[in-house]
Short mmCIF file of C-alpha atoms in Angstrom, two decimals:
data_model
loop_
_atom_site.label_atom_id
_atom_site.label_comp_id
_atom_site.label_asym_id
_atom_site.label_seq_id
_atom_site.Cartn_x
_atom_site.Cartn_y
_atom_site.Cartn_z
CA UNK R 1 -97.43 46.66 -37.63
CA UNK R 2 -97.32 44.26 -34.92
CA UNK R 3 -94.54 41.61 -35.02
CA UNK R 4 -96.72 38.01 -35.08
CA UNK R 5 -95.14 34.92 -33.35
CA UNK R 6 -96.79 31.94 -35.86
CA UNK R 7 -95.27 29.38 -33.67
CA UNK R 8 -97.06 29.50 -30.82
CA UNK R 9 -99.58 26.52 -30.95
CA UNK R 10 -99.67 24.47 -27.59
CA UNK R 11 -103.07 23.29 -29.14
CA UNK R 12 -101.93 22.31 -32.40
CA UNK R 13 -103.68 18.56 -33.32
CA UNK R 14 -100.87 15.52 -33.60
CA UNK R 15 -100.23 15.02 -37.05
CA UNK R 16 -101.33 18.57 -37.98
CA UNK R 17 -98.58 21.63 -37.99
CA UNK R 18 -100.50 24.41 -38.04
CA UNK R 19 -99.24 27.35 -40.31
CA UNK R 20 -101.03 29.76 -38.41
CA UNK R 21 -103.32 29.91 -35.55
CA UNK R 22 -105.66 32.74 -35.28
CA UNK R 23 -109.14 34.03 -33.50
CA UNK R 24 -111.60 35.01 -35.91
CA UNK R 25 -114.46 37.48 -34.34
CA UNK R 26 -116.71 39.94 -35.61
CA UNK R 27 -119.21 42.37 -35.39
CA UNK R 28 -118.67 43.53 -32.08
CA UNK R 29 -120.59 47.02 -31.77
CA UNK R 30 -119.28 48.45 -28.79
CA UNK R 31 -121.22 50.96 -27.63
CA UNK R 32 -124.56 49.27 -28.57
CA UNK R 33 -127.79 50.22 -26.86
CA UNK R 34 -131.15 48.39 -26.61
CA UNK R 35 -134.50 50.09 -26.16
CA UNK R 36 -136.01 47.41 -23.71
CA UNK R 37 -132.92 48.02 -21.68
CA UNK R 38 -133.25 49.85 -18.91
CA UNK R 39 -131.38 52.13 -16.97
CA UNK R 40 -130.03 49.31 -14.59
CA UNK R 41 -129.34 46.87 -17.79
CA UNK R 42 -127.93 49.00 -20.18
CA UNK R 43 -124.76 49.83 -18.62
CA UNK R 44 -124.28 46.11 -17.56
CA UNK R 45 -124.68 45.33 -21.14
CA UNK R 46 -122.70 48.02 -22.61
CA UNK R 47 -119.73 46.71 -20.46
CA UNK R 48 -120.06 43.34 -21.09
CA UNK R 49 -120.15 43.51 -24.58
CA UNK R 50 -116.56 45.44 -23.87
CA UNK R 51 -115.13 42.94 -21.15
CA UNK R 52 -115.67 40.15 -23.23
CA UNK R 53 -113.29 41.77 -25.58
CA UNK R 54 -111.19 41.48 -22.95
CA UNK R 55 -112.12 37.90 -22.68
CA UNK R 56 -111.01 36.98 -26.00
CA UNK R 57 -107.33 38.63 -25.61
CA UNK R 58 -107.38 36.53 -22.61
CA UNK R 59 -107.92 33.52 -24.93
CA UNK R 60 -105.95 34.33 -28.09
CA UNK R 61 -102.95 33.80 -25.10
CA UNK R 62 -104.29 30.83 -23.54
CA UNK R 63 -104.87 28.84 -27.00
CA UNK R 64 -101.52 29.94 -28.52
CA UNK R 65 -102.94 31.86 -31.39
CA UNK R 66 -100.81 34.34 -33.02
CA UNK R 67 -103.30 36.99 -33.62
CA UNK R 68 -107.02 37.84 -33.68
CA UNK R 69 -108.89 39.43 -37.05
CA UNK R 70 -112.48 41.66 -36.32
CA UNK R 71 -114.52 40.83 -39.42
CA UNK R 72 -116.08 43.98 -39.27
CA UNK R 73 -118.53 45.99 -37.26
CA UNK R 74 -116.03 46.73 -34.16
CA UNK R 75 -118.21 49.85 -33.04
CA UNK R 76 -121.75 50.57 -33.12
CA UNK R 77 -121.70 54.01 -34.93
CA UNK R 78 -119.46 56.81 -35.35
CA UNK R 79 -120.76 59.13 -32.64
CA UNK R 80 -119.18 57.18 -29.63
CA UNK R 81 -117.93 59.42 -26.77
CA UNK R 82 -113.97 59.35 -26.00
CA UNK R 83 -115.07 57.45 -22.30
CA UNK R 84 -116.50 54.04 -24.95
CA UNK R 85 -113.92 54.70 -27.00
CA UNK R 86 -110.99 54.85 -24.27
CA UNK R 87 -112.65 51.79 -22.53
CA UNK R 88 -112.57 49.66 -26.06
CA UNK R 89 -109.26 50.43 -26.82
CA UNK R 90 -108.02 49.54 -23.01
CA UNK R 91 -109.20 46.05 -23.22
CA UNK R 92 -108.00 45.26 -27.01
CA UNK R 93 -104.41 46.29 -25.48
CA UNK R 94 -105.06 44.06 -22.25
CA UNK R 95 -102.79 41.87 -23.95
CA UNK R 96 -99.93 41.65 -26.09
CA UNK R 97 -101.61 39.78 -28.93
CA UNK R 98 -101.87 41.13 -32.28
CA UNK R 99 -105.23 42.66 -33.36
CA UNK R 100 -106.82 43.29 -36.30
CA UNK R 101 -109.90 45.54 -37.03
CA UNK R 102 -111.56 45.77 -39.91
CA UNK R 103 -114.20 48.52 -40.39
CA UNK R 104 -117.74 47.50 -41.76
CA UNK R 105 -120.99 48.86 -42.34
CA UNK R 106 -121.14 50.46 -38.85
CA UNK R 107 -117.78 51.56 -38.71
CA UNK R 108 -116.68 52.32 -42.36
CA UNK R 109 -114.13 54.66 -43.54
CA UNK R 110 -114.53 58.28 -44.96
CA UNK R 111 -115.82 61.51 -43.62
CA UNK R 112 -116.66 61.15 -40.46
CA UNK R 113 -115.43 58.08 -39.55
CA UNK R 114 -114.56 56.92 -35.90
CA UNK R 115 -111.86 56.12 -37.23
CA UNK R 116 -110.70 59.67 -37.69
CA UNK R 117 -111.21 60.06 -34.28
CA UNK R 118 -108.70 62.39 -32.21
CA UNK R 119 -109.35 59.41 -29.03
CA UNK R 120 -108.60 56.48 -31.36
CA UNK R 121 -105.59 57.48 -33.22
CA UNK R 122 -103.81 59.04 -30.37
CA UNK R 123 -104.72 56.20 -27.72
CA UNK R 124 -104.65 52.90 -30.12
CA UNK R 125 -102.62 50.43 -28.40
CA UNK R 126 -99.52 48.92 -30.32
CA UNK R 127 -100.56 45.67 -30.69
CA UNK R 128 -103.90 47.10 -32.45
CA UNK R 129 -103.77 47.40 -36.75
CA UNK R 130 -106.46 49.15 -38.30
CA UNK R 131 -107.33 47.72 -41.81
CA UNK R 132 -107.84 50.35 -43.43
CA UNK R 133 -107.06 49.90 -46.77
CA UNK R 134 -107.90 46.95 -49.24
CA UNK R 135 -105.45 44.96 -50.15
CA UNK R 136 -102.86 42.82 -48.57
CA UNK R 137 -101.48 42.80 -45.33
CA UNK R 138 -98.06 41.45 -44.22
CA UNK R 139 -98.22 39.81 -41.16
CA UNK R 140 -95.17 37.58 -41.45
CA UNK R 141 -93.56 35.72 -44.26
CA UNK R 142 -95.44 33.75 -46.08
CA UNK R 143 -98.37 35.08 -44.29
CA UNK R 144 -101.21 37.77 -45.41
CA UNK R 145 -104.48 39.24 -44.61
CA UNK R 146 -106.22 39.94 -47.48
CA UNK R 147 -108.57 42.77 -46.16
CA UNK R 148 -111.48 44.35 -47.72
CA UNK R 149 -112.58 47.37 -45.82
CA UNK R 150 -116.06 49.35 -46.29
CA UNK R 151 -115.01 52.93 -47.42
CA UNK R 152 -118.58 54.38 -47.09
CA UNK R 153 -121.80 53.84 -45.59
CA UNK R 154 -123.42 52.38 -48.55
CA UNK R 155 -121.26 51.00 -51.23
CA UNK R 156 -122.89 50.26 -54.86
CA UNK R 157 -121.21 47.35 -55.39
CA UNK R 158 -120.26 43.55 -53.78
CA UNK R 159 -117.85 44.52 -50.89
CA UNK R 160 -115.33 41.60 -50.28
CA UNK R 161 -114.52 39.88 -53.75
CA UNK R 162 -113.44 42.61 -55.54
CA UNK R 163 -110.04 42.47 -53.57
CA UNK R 164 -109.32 39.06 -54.98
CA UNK R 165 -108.43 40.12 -58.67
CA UNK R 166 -105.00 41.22 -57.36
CA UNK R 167 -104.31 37.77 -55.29
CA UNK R 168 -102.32 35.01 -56.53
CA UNK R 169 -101.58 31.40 -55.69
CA UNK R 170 -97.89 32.02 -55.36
CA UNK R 171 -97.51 29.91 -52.22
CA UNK R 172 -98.42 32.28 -49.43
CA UNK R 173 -101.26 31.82 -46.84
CA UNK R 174 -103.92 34.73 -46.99
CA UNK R 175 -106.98 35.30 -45.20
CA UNK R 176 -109.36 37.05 -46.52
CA UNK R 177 -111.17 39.33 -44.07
CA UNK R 178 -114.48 40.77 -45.05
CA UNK R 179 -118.09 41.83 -44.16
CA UNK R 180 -121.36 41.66 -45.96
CA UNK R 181 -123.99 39.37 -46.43
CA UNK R 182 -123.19 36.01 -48.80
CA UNK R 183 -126.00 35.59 -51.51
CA UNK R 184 -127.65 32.21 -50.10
CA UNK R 185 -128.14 34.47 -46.71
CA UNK R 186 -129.48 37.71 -48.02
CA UNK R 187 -132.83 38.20 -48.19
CA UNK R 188 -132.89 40.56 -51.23
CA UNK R 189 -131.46 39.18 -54.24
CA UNK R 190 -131.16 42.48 -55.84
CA UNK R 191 -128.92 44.13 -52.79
CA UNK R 192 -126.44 45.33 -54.73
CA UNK R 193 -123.51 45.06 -51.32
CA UNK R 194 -124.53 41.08 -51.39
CA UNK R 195 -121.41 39.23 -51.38
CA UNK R 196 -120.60 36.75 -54.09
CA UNK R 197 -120.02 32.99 -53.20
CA UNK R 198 -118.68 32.15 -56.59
CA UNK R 199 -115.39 34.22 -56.62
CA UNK R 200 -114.62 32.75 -53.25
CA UNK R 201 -114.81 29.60 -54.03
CA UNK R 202 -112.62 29.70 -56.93
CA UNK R 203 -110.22 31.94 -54.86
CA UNK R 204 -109.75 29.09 -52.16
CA UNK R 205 -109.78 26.30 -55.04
CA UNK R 206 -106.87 27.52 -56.72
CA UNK R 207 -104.81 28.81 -53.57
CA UNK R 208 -104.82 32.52 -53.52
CA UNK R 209 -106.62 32.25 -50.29
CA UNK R 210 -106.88 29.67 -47.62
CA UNK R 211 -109.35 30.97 -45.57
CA UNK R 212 -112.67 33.38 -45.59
CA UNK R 213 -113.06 35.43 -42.28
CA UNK R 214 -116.59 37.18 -43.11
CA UNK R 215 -118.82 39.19 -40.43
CA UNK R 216 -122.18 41.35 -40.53
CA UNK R 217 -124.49 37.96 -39.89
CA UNK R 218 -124.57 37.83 -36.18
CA UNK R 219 -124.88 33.79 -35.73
CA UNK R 220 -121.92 31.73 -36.35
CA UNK R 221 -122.26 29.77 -39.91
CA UNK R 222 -122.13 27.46 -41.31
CA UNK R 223 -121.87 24.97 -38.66
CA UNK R 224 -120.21 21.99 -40.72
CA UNK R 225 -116.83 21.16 -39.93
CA UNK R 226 -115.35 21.10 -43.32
CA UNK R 227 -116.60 25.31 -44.68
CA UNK R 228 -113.43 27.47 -45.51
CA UNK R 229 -116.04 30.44 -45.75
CA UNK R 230 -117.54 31.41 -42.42
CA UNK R 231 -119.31 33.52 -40.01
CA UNK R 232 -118.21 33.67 -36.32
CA UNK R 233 -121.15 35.61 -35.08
CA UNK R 234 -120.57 38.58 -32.36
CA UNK R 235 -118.92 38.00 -29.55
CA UNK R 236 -122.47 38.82 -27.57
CA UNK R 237 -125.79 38.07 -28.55
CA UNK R 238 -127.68 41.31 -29.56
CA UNK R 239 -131.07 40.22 -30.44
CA UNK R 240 -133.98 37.56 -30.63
CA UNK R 241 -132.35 36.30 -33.87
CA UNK R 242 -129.59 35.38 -32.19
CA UNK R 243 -130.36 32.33 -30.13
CA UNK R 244 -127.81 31.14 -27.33
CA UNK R 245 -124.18 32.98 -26.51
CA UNK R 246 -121.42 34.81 -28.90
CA UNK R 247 -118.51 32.85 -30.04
CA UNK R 248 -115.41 32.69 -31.54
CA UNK R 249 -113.81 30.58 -33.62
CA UNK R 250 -110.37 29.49 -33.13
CA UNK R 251 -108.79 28.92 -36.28
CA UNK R 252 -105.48 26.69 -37.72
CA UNK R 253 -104.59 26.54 -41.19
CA UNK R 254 -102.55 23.30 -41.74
CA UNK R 255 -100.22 23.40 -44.21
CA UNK R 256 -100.84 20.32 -45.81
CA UNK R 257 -102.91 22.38 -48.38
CA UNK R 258 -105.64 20.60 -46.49
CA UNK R 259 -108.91 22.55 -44.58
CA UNK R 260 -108.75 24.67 -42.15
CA UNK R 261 -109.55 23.09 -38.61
CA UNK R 262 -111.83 25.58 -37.10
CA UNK R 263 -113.22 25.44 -33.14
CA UNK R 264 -116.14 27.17 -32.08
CA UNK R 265 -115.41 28.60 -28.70
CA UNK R 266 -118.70 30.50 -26.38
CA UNK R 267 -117.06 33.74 -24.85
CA UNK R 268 -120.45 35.64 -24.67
CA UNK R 269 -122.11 36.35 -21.04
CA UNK R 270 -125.62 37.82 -22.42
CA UNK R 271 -128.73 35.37 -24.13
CA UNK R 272 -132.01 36.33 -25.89
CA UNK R 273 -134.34 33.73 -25.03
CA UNK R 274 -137.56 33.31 -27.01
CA UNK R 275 -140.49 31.26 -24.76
CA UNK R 276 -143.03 30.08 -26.53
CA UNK R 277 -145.32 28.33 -23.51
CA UNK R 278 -149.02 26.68 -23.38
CA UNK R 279 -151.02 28.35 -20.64
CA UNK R 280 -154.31 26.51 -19.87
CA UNK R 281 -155.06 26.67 -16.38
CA UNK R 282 -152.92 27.07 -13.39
CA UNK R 283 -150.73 23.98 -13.88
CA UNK R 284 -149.30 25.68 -16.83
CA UNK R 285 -149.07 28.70 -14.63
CA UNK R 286 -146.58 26.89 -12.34
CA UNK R 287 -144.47 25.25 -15.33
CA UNK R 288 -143.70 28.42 -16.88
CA UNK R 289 -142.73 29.99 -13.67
CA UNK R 290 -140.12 26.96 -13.24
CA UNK R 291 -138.93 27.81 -16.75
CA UNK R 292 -138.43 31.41 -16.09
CA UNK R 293 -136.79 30.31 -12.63
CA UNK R 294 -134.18 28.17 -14.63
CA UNK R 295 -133.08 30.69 -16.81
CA UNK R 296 -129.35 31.88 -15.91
CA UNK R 297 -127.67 34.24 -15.41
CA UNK R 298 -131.12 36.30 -14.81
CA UNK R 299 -129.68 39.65 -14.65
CA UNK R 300 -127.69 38.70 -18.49
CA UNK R 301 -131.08 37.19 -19.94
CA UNK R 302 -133.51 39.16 -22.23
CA UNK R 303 -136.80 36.83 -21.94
CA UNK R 304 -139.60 37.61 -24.54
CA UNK R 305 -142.63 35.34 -24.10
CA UNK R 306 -144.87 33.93 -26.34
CA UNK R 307 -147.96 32.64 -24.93
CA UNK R 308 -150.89 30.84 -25.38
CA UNK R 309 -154.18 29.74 -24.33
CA UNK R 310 -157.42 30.03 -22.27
CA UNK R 311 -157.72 31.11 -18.99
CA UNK R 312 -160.03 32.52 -15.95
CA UNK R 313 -159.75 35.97 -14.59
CA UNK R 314 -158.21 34.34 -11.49
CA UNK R 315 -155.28 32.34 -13.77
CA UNK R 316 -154.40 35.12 -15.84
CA UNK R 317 -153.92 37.67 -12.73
CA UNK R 318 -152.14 34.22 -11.16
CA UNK R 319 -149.84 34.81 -14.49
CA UNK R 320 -149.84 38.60 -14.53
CA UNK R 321 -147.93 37.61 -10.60
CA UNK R 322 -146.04 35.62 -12.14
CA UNK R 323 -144.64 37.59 -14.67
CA UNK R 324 -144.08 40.63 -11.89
CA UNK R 325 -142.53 39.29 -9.58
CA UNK R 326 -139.96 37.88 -12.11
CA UNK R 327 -139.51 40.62 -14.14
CA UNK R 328 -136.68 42.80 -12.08
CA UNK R 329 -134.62 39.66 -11.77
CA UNK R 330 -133.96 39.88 -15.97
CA UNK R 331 -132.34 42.20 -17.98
CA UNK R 332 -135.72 42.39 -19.64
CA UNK R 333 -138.95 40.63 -19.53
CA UNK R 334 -140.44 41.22 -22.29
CA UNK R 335 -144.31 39.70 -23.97
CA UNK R 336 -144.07 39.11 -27.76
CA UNK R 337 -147.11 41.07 -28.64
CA UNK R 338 -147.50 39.45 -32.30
CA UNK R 339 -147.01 36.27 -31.11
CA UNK R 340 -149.28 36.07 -27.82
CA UNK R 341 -152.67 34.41 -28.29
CA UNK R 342 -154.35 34.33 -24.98
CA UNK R 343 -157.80 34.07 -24.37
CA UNK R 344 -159.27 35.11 -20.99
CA UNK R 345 -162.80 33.51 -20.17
CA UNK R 346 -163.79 34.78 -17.33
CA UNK R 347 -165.97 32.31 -14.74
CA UNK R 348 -168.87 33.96 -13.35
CA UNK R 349 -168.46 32.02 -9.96
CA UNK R 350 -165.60 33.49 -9.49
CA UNK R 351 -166.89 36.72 -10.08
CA UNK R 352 -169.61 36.60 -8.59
CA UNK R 353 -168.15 35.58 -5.23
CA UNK R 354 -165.59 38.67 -5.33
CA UNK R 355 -166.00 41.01 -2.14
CA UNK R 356 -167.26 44.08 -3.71
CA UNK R 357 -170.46 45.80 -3.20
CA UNK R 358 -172.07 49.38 -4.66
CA UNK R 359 -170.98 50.55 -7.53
CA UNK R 360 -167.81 48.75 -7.51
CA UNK R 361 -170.28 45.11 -8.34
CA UNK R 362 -172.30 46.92 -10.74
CA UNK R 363 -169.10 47.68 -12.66
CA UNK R 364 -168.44 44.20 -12.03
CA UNK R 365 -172.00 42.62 -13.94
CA UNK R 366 -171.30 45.53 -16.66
CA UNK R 367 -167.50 44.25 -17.47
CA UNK R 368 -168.90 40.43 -17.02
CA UNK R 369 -171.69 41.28 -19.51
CA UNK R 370 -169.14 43.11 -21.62
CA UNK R 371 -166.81 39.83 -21.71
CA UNK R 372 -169.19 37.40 -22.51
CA UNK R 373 -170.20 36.12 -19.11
CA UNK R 374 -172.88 36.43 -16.92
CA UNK R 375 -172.67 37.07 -13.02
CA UNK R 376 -173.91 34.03 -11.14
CA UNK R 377 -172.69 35.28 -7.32
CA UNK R 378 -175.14 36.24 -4.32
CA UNK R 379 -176.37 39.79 -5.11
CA UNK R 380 -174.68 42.90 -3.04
CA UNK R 381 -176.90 42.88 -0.27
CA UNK R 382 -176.80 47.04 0.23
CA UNK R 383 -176.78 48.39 -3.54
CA UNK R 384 -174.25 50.99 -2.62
CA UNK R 385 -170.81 52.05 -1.94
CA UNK R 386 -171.76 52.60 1.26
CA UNK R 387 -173.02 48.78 1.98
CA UNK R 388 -171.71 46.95 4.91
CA UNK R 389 -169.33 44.28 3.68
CA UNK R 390 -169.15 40.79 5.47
CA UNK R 391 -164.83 41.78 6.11
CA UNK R 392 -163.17 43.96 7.83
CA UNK R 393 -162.80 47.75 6.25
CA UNK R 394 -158.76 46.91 6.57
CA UNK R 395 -158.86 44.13 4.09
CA UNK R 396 -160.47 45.89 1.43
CA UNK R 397 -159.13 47.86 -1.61
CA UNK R 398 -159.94 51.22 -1.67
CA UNK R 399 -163.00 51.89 -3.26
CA UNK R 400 -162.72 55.05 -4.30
CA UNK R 401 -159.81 54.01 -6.97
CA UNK R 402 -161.92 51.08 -7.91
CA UNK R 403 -164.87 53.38 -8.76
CA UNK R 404 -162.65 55.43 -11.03
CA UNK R 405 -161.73 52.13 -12.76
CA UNK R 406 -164.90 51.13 -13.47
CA UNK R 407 -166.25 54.47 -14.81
CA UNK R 408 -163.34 53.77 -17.11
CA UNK R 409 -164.93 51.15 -17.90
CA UNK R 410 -168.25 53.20 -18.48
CA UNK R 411 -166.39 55.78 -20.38
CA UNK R 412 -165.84 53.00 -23.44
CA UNK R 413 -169.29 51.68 -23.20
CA UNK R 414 -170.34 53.92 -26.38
CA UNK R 415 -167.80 52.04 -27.99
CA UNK R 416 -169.28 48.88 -27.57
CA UNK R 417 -169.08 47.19 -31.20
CA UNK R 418 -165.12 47.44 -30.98
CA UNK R 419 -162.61 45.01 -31.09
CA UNK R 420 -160.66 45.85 -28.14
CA UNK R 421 -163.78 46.31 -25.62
CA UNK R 422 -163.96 42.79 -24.66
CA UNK R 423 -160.34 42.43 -24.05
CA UNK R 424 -160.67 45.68 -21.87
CA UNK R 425 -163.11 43.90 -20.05
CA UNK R 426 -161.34 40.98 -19.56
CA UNK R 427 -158.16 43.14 -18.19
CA UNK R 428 -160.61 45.40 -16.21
CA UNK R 429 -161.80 42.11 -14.37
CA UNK R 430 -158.02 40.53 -14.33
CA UNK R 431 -157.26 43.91 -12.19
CA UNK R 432 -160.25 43.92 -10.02
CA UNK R 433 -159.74 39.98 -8.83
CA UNK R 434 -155.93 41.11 -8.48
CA UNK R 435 -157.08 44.34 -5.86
CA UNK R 436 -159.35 42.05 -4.16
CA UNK R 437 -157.19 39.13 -3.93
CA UNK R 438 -159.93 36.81 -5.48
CA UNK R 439 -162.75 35.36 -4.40
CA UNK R 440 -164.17 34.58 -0.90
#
């Protein structure tokens, strides 16, 4: 067990005299993957998520806290390979603070566990204390962790209260360190892991505990001041639910019997950004590119749009170039499929003027017939592939490819009386004006 200096609090408030100072963090997951990551973002991710580790060490010292408590969830799975593992372990060590690591519903004990692992036991730094029983702790006198560990994959019953029946208000400061999902959070009522709010309460009322470090919900909550019961979030943001950076929160229990004083502190270098944008015409076009452009850092954002609106063929390949061009700058660049409502209307003008001739403007009156326009251009003067074209043979698209694509087209004209054949029209047309670079 670590030795723990409780008097090192260059941050303590005037008039407060902190008891303890600690970092509470959770649900960490090192060795996480995402499937819109690819092979250039995933390893930058997969890092991160272990150098910010590193970050909060780095912090614990710099704020004067006398240890740091993982709420659960410290690695992804149990399958990691001793290279994560080595790595994960190197930056909890990086410096001489106390650490404590709870294992959770990722992580939990039993057969099989990564905790049993031949890497982690024989490489776990000195300063690292696996909770791995429930019960209390010692951490100095007058000082406990209460810890309540998950000993299986899927326990039967609540997973955090049922350590407080041996707790009692005898004058020492515990902290209870759990992970599961409170009832007012969890969407089924009838989960039989939720986690009581109840016994808590009555736990921290009458003094057997002081403080609640839970994990599993990824956001910190609540975000009131005054909440002895709380969430810190992961250290990185790992999905769309999770809006904004990871924090911590930096901790002091006072001992005036009083609240805890609790700081939320951003560590986190990744953000999930959900971008819900209007898209009427090309003005909107040029606003959501400036939003895109604003985002930082580009190559630590996962973007997923949500768009809608009405557009011409022309705007929508204008925001098809958009979206391109921007795309290898993010982690990921993704369109939010359920949430994207955009209607393409194409302009026969536009259309009409486009410098094709043969068979590649017949495709061209069969996709604007198919998308609920009509052509209203100058007629192709030849009628054939062949036809002489009013530019020069360098500046156009190769015709050959753009005959294939429109006998795609053909192919699904049997299929007429299907939902998806006018939007296959529409994107037909969005790639023709794209190969032709528009209109005359």
């Amino acid at each position: 067990m670590p030795s723990i200096d409780v008097d090192r609090h260059p941050h303590r408030q005037e008039g407060r005299n902190a008891v303890v100072r600690f970092i509470h963090t959770s649900d960490w997951q090192l060795g996480m993957t995402r499937h819109y990551l690819d092979s250039d973002a995933q390893p930058r991710f997969t890092g991160d998520r272990v150098e910010t580790v590193r970050r909060i060490m780095s912090l614990a010292v710099e704020r004067g806290c006398a240890f740091v408590v993982v709420a659960g969830d410290v690695f992804e799975h149990p399958n990691l390979g001793a290279k994560d593992i080595g790595r994960a372990l190197e930056a909890m060590g990086s410096q001489d603070v106390p650490l404590f690591l709870l294992p959770g519903n990722h992580d939990p004990l039993g057969t099989g566990s990564i905790w049993n692992s031949p890497t982690l036991r024989d490489r776990l730094p000195g300063n690292v204390t696996v909770l791995d029983r429930a019960g209390t702790w010692p951490v100095s006198p007058g000082l406990e962790i209460l810890a309540a560990p998950w000993t299986s994959k899927r326990p039967d019953t609540d997973p955090v209260t049922g350590v407080l029946d041996g707790a009692e208000a005898d004058g020492t400061v515990r902290v209870l360190v759990g992970h599961g999902m409170l009832e007012e959070l969890e969407p089924d009522a009838a989960s039989p892991v939720t986690v009581h709010r109840a016994p808590l309460d009555a736990a921290l009322a009458d003094g057997r505990i002081h403080y609640a470090a839970l994990g599993d919900r990824h956001i910190r909550w609540p975000l009131s001041e005054d909440s002895s019961i709380r969430y810190s979030g992961a250290h990185e943001s790992t999905s769309f639910r999770e809006p904004g950076q990871g924090h911590v929160l930096d901790v002091e229990i006072p001992d005036d019997g009083g609240k805890p004083l609790v700081t939320a502190v951003p560590v986190g270098q990744w953000q999930h950004v959900v971008l819900r944008h209007r898209v009427d015409g090309s003005q909107d076009i040029q606003a959501l590119a400036e939003r895109l452009d604003q985002l930082r850092p580009k190559e630590r954002t996962v973007v997923k749009t949500a768009l809608a609106g009405s557009l011409t063929v022309t705007e929508r390949a204008a925001l098809d170039d958009v979206l391109e061009t921007r795309a290898p700058l993010f982690a990921a660049l993704l369109e939010w499929d359920r949430h994207t409502d955009l209607v393409v209307q194409p302009d026969s003008q536009e259309l009409g003027d486009l410098d094709v001739s043969g068979y590649v403007r017949e495709a061209v009156d069969q996709l604007l017939a198919l998308s609920g326009s009509t052509p209203s251009g100058p007629p192709d003067s030849s009628g054939t592939a062949e036809g002489a074209s009013p530019v020069a043979d360098a500046d156009l698209p190769d015709e050959t490819a753009l005959r294939e694509a429109a006998h795609d087209v053909e192919d699904d004209l049997p299929r007429l009386h299907e939902p998806s054949t006018e939007e296959a029209a529409q994107d037909a047309l969005r790639l023709l004006v794209r190969f032709t670079g528009g209109a005359r």
